[in-house]
PDB file of C-alpha atoms in Angstrom:
ATOM      1  CA  UNK A   1     -60.527  64.433   9.150  1.00 70.00           C
ATOM      2  CA  UNK A   2     -63.482  63.215   7.128  1.00 70.00           C
ATOM      3  CA  UNK A   3     -65.021  59.943   8.284  1.00 71.00           C
ATOM      4  CA  UNK A   4     -64.956  57.091   5.748  1.00 66.00           C
ATOM      5  CA  UNK A   5     -68.302  55.647   4.785  1.00 71.00           C
ATOM      6  CA  UNK A   6     -67.638  52.096   3.625  1.00 72.00           C
ATOM      7  CA  UNK A   7     -71.251  51.559   2.652  1.00 75.00           C
ATOM      8  CA  UNK A   8     -70.805  53.707  -0.447  1.00 77.00           C
ATOM      9  CA  UNK A   9     -67.791  51.842  -1.755  1.00 82.00           C
ATOM     10  CA  UNK A  10     -68.246  49.490  -4.743  1.00 83.00           C
ATOM     11  CA  UNK A  11     -66.707  46.516  -2.990  1.00 91.00           C
ATOM     12  CA  UNK A  12     -69.068  46.884  -0.057  1.00 92.00           C
ATOM     13  CA  UNK A  13     -71.939  46.833  -2.555  1.00 92.00           C
ATOM     14  CA  UNK A  14     -70.580  43.622  -4.092  1.00 93.00           C
ATOM     15  CA  UNK A  15     -70.714  41.897  -0.690  1.00 94.00           C
ATOM     16  CA  UNK A  16     -74.207  43.382  -0.203  1.00 93.00           C
ATOM     17  CA  UNK A  17     -75.342  41.893  -3.513  1.00 93.00           C
ATOM     18  CA  UNK A  18     -74.092  38.441  -2.527  1.00 95.00           C
ATOM     19  CA  UNK A  19     -75.855  38.608   0.839  1.00 95.00           C
ATOM     20  CA  UNK A  20     -79.057  39.680  -0.936  1.00 93.00           C
ATOM     21  CA  UNK A  21     -78.956  36.479  -3.040  1.00 93.00           C
ATOM     22  CA  UNK A  22     -78.964  34.532   0.228  1.00 94.00           C
ATOM     23  CA  UNK A  23     -81.712  36.559   1.809  1.00 95.00           C
ATOM     24  CA  UNK A  24     -83.905  36.199  -1.342  1.00 94.00           C
ATOM     25  CA  UNK A  25     -83.305  32.432  -1.278  1.00 93.00           C
ATOM     26  CA  UNK A  26     -81.700  32.419  -4.733  1.00 93.00           C
ATOM     27  CA  UNK A  27     -78.598  30.617  -3.333  1.00 94.00           C
ATOM     28  CA  UNK A  28     -77.808  28.669  -0.183  1.00 95.00           C
ATOM     29  CA  UNK A  29     -75.231  29.628   2.350  1.00 94.00           C
ATOM     30  CA  UNK A  30     -73.643  26.229   1.796  1.00 95.00           C
ATOM     31  CA  UNK A  31     -73.099  27.031  -1.947  1.00 95.00           C
ATOM     32  CA  UNK A  32     -71.448  30.383  -1.332  1.00 95.00           C
ATOM     33  CA  UNK A  33     -69.424  29.146   1.655  1.00 96.00           C
ATOM     34  CA  UNK A  34     -68.137  26.233  -0.372  1.00 96.00           C
ATOM     35  CA  UNK A  35     -67.411  28.278  -3.486  1.00 96.00           C
ATOM     36  CA  UNK A  36     -65.756  31.122  -1.535  1.00 96.00           C
ATOM     37  CA  UNK A  37     -63.951  28.831   0.927  1.00 96.00           C
ATOM     38  CA  UNK A  38     -65.328  30.611   3.978  1.00 96.00           C
ATOM     39  CA  UNK A  39     -67.263  29.348   7.005  1.00 95.00           C
ATOM     40  CA  UNK A  40     -70.937  28.638   6.562  1.00 95.00           C
ATOM     41  CA  UNK A  41     -71.518  30.285   9.920  1.00 95.00           C
ATOM     42  CA  UNK A  42     -70.129  33.597   8.680  1.00 92.00           C
ATOM     43  CA  UNK A  43     -72.624  33.505   5.834  1.00 94.00           C
ATOM     44  CA  UNK A  44     -75.548  32.459   8.055  1.00 94.00           C
ATOM     45  CA  UNK A  45     -75.013  35.357  10.457  1.00 95.00           C
ATOM     46  CA  UNK A  46     -75.084  37.798   7.544  1.00 94.00           C
ATOM     47  CA  UNK A  47     -78.156  36.205   6.085  1.00 93.00           C
ATOM     48  CA  UNK A  48     -80.094  36.172   9.371  1.00 94.00           C
ATOM     49  CA  UNK A  49     -78.976  39.716  10.131  1.00 92.00           C
ATOM     50  CA  UNK A  50     -77.193  38.888  13.359  1.00 94.00           C
ATOM     51  CA  UNK A  51     -73.982  40.203  11.844  1.00 92.00           C
ATOM     52  CA  UNK A  52     -73.577  43.346   9.689  1.00 93.00           C
ATOM     53  CA  UNK A  53     -71.476  43.535   6.552  1.00 92.00           C
ATOM     54  CA  UNK A  54     -69.321  46.258   8.058  1.00 89.00           C
ATOM     55  CA  UNK A  55     -68.364  43.904  10.902  1.00 90.00           C
ATOM     56  CA  UNK A  56     -67.168  40.843   8.917  1.00 91.00           C
ATOM     57  CA  UNK A  57     -63.492  39.972   8.741  1.00 91.00           C
ATOM     58  CA  UNK A  58     -61.302  41.300   5.994  1.00 90.00           C
ATOM     59  CA  UNK A  59     -60.697  37.722   4.772  1.00 94.00           C
ATOM     60  CA  UNK A  60     -64.455  37.029   4.515  1.00 94.00           C
ATOM     61  CA  UNK A  61     -65.061  40.300   2.698  1.00 92.00           C
ATOM     62  CA  UNK A  62     -62.285  39.570   0.180  1.00 93.00           C
ATOM     63  CA  UNK A  63     -63.686  36.083  -0.411  1.00 96.00           C
ATOM     64  CA  UNK A  64     -67.216  37.431  -1.013  1.00 96.00           C
ATOM     65  CA  UNK A  65     -65.881  40.169  -3.286  1.00 95.00           C
ATOM     66  CA  UNK A  66     -64.001  37.530  -5.323  1.00 96.00           C
ATOM     67  CA  UNK A  67     -67.132  35.307  -5.418  1.00 97.00           C
ATOM     68  CA  UNK A  68     -69.062  38.286  -6.808  1.00 95.00           C
ATOM     69  CA  UNK A  69     -66.405  38.938  -9.422  1.00 94.00           C
ATOM     70  CA  UNK A  70     -66.460  35.288 -10.504  1.00 96.00           C
ATOM     71  CA  UNK A  71     -70.219  34.885 -10.525  1.00 95.00           C
ATOM     72  CA  UNK A  72     -72.008  38.215 -11.098  1.00 93.00           C
ATOM     73  CA  UNK A  73     -72.718  37.517 -14.747  1.00 93.00           C
ATOM     74  CA  UNK A  74     -74.054  34.005 -13.998  1.00 93.00           C
ATOM     75  CA  UNK A  75     -76.576  35.401 -11.518  1.00 88.00           C
ATOM     76  CA  UNK A  76     -77.197  38.735 -13.279  1.00 89.00           C
ATOM     77  CA  UNK A  77     -75.942  40.769 -10.313  1.00 85.00           C
ATOM     78  CA  UNK A  78     -75.578  44.472 -10.756  1.00 84.00           C
ATOM     79  CA  UNK A  79     -74.539  47.177  -8.366  1.00 79.00           C
ATOM     80  CA  UNK A  80     -76.893  50.138  -8.042  1.00 71.00           C
ATOM     81  CA  UNK A  81     -75.098  53.453  -8.389  1.00 62.00           C
TER      82      UNK A  81
END
């Protein structure tokens, strides 16, 4: 059976794009946590690199994907193919 590589999936890249906004300082963890209705601590661990995207909860991933969908045009986010 072939192993699944989640890092190549479009939704993974959406989460990655949101995290990159935080790392770059474009947005605060408070803003995304509030908008996405997830814990600020979940966002902070991703931003600081103490947690990896592939290890976040399904609920957090869905919230960040939805945040991306709602805001990608506003922040000119694109996913690299």
